Amino acid sequence: MSAPTTAPAAPKAEIDFEKIDTQVLIDELEARGHDVDNEPDLESYSDDDLITELQERGMGDAPHGTRQSIVEMYEAFYLGKNEAAISIARRIAQDTTGRTLP
């Protein structure tokens, strides 16, 4: 009589956490009894720590003039000048990413 054999374990699938809806993940963890705190207390971090974290994630300072451009874009949308607003939005996107839109 031969010893029972078991099927080899299936390889674990790699999880692409960038594609997972964060809220779905939080809901699933909470359903399994885990306590999930998804609201960090930013007051407990220094400004320098927060700036460093943003820079490490490639989300540092916005290009000079971006805030003024956003105000201009808002005003253009508010006044119904959608083409001008979209033009400003394109400029902001290109300036921020360093890429050129077609």
mmCIF file of C-alpha atoms in Angstrom:
data_model
loop_
_atom_site.group_PDB
_atom_site.id
_atom_site.type_symbol
_atom_site.label_atom_id
_atom_site.label_comp_id
_atom_site.label_asym_id
_atom_site.label_seq_id
_atom_site.Cartn_x
_atom_site.Cartn_y
_atom_site.Cartn_z
ATOM 1 C CA MET A 1 0.000 0.000 0.000
ATOM 2 C CA SER A 2 1.447 3.364 -0.941
ATOM 3 C CA ALA A 3 1.499 6.393 1.285
ATOM 4 C CA PRO A 4 -1.171 8.981 0.504
ATOM 5 C CA THR A 5 0.160 11.855 -1.529
ATOM 6 C CA THR A 6 -0.910 15.422 -1.300
ATOM 7 C CA ALA A 7 -1.009 17.850 -4.135
ATOM 8 C CA PRO A 8 1.794 20.380 -4.070
ATOM 9 C CA ALA A 9 0.787 23.686 -2.559
ATOM 10 C CA ALA A 10 -0.139 26.315 -5.092
ATOM 11 C CA PRO A 11 2.360 29.149 -5.235
ATOM 12 C CA LYS A 12 1.273 32.204 -3.319
ATOM 13 C CA ALA A 13 0.054 34.934 -5.597
ATOM 14 C CA GLU A 14 1.857 38.229 -5.388
ATOM 15 C CA ILE A 15 -0.453 40.976 -4.208
ATOM 16 C CA ASP A 16 -0.229 44.312 -5.958
ATOM 17 C CA PHE A 17 -1.203 46.586 -3.088
ATOM 18 C CA GLU A 18 -1.223 49.603 -5.413
ATOM 19 C CA LYS A 19 -4.295 48.172 -7.169
ATOM 20 C CA ILE A 20 -6.254 47.263 -4.056
ATOM 21 C CA ASP A 21 -9.050 49.582 -3.007
ATOM 22 C CA THR A 22 -7.918 50.696 0.436
ATOM 23 C CA GLN A 23 -11.426 50.808 1.879
ATOM 24 C CA VAL A 24 -12.158 47.256 0.694
ATOM 25 C CA LEU A 25 -8.966 46.085 2.390
ATOM 26 C CA ILE A 26 -9.832 47.926 5.608
ATOM 27 C CA ASP A 27 -13.365 46.489 5.608
ATOM 28 C CA GLU A 28 -11.995 42.967 5.096
ATOM 29 C CA LEU A 29 -9.463 43.323 7.915
ATOM 30 C CA GLU A 30 -12.106 44.704 10.274
ATOM 31 C CA ALA A 31 -14.473 41.855 9.322
ATOM 32 C CA ARG A 32 -11.713 39.458 10.394
ATOM 33 C CA GLY A 33 -11.510 41.159 13.782
ATOM 34 C CA HIS A 34 -8.506 43.416 13.214
ATOM 35 C CA ASP A 35 -8.541 46.939 14.602
ATOM 36 C CA VAL A 36 -7.576 49.243 11.732
ATOM 37 C CA ASP A 37 -6.702 52.879 12.311
ATOM 38 C CA ASN A 38 -6.663 54.466 8.875
ATOM 39 C CA GLU A 39 -6.636 58.051 10.085
ATOM 40 C CA PRO A 40 -3.091 58.963 11.113
ATOM 41 C CA ASP A 41 -2.688 61.659 13.715
ATOM 42 C CA LEU A 42 -0.609 64.090 11.684
ATOM 43 C CA GLU A 43 -0.206 66.362 14.696
ATOM 44 C CA SER A 44 2.076 63.736 16.234
ATOM 45 C CA TYR A 45 4.619 64.219 13.411
ATOM 46 C CA SER A 46 6.924 67.186 12.962
ATOM 47 C CA ASP A 47 6.630 69.306 9.830
ATOM 48 C CA ASP A 48 10.131 68.193 8.832
ATOM 49 C CA ASP A 49 9.150 64.510 9.141
ATOM 50 C CA LEU A 50 6.061 65.045 6.987
ATOM 51 C CA ILE A 51 8.013 66.965 4.341
ATOM 52 C CA THR A 52 10.698 64.257 4.276
ATOM 53 C CA GLU A 53 8.047 61.557 3.863
ATOM 54 C CA LEU A 54 6.423 63.404 0.958
ATOM 55 C CA GLN A 55 9.778 63.946 -0.731
ATOM 56 C CA GLU A 56 10.704 60.261 -0.336
ATOM 57 C CA ARG A 57 7.421 59.392 -2.052
ATOM 58 C CA GLY A 58 8.203 61.774 -4.893
ATOM 59 C CA MET A 59 5.504 64.182 -3.778
ATOM 60 C CA GLY A 60 7.613 67.115 -2.674
ATOM 61 C CA ASP A 61 6.994 70.755 -3.231
ATOM 62 C CA ALA A 62 4.708 71.725 -6.073
ATOM 63 C CA PRO A 63 6.354 73.780 -8.812
ATOM 64 C CA HIS A 64 6.554 77.502 -8.169
ATOM 65 C CA GLY A 65 3.313 79.255 -9.052
ATOM 66 C CA THR A 66 1.112 76.177 -8.863
ATOM 67 C CA ARG A 67 -1.134 77.617 -6.148
ATOM 68 C CA GLN A 68 -1.760 80.761 -8.202
ATOM 69 C CA SER A 69 -2.428 78.610 -11.262
ATOM 70 C CA ILE A 70 -5.009 76.603 -9.321
ATOM 71 C CA VAL A 71 -6.756 79.816 -8.279
ATOM 72 C CA GLU A 72 -6.771 80.939 -11.937
ATOM 73 C CA MET A 73 -8.168 77.563 -13.000
ATOM 74 C CA TYR A 74 -10.915 77.770 -10.368
ATOM 75 C CA GLU A 75 -11.884 81.247 -11.480
ATOM 76 C CA ALA A 76 -11.976 80.182 -15.125
ATOM 77 C CA PHE A 77 -14.260 77.240 -14.297
ATOM 78 C CA TYR A 78 -16.401 79.512 -12.109
ATOM 79 C CA LEU A 79 -16.831 81.967 -14.977
ATOM 80 C CA GLY A 80 -17.660 79.177 -17.424
ATOM 81 C CA LYS A 81 -14.389 79.533 -19.338
ATOM 82 C CA ASN A 82 -13.872 75.778 -19.485
ATOM 83 C CA GLU A 83 -11.310 75.787 -22.310
ATOM 84 C CA ALA A 84 -9.104 78.239 -20.408
ATOM 85 C CA ALA A 85 -9.496 76.219 -17.200
ATOM 86 C CA ILE A 86 -8.562 72.978 -18.950
ATOM 87 C CA SER A 87 -5.555 74.673 -20.510
ATOM 88 C CA ILE A 88 -4.399 75.759 -17.053
ATOM 89 C CA ALA A 89 -5.038 72.253 -15.670
ATOM 90 C CA ARG A 90 -2.892 70.765 -18.462
ATOM 91 C CA ARG A 91 -0.090 73.217 -17.659
ATOM 92 C CA ILE A 92 -0.260 72.323 -13.946
ATOM 93 C CA ALA A 93 -0.171 68.593 -14.738
ATOM 94 C CA GLN A 94 2.819 69.009 -17.038
ATOM 95 C CA ASP A 95 4.702 71.275 -14.630
ATOM 96 C CA THR A 96 4.069 68.946 -11.700
ATOM 97 C CA THR A 97 4.963 65.677 -13.441
ATOM 98 C CA GLY A 98 7.667 67.013 -15.731
ATOM 99 C CA ARG A 99 5.945 65.265 -18.626
ATOM 100 C CA THR A 100 4.410 66.650 -21.809
ATOM 101 C CA LEU A 101 0.826 65.880 -22.719
ATOM 102 C CA PRO A 102 -0.013 65.233 -26.378
#
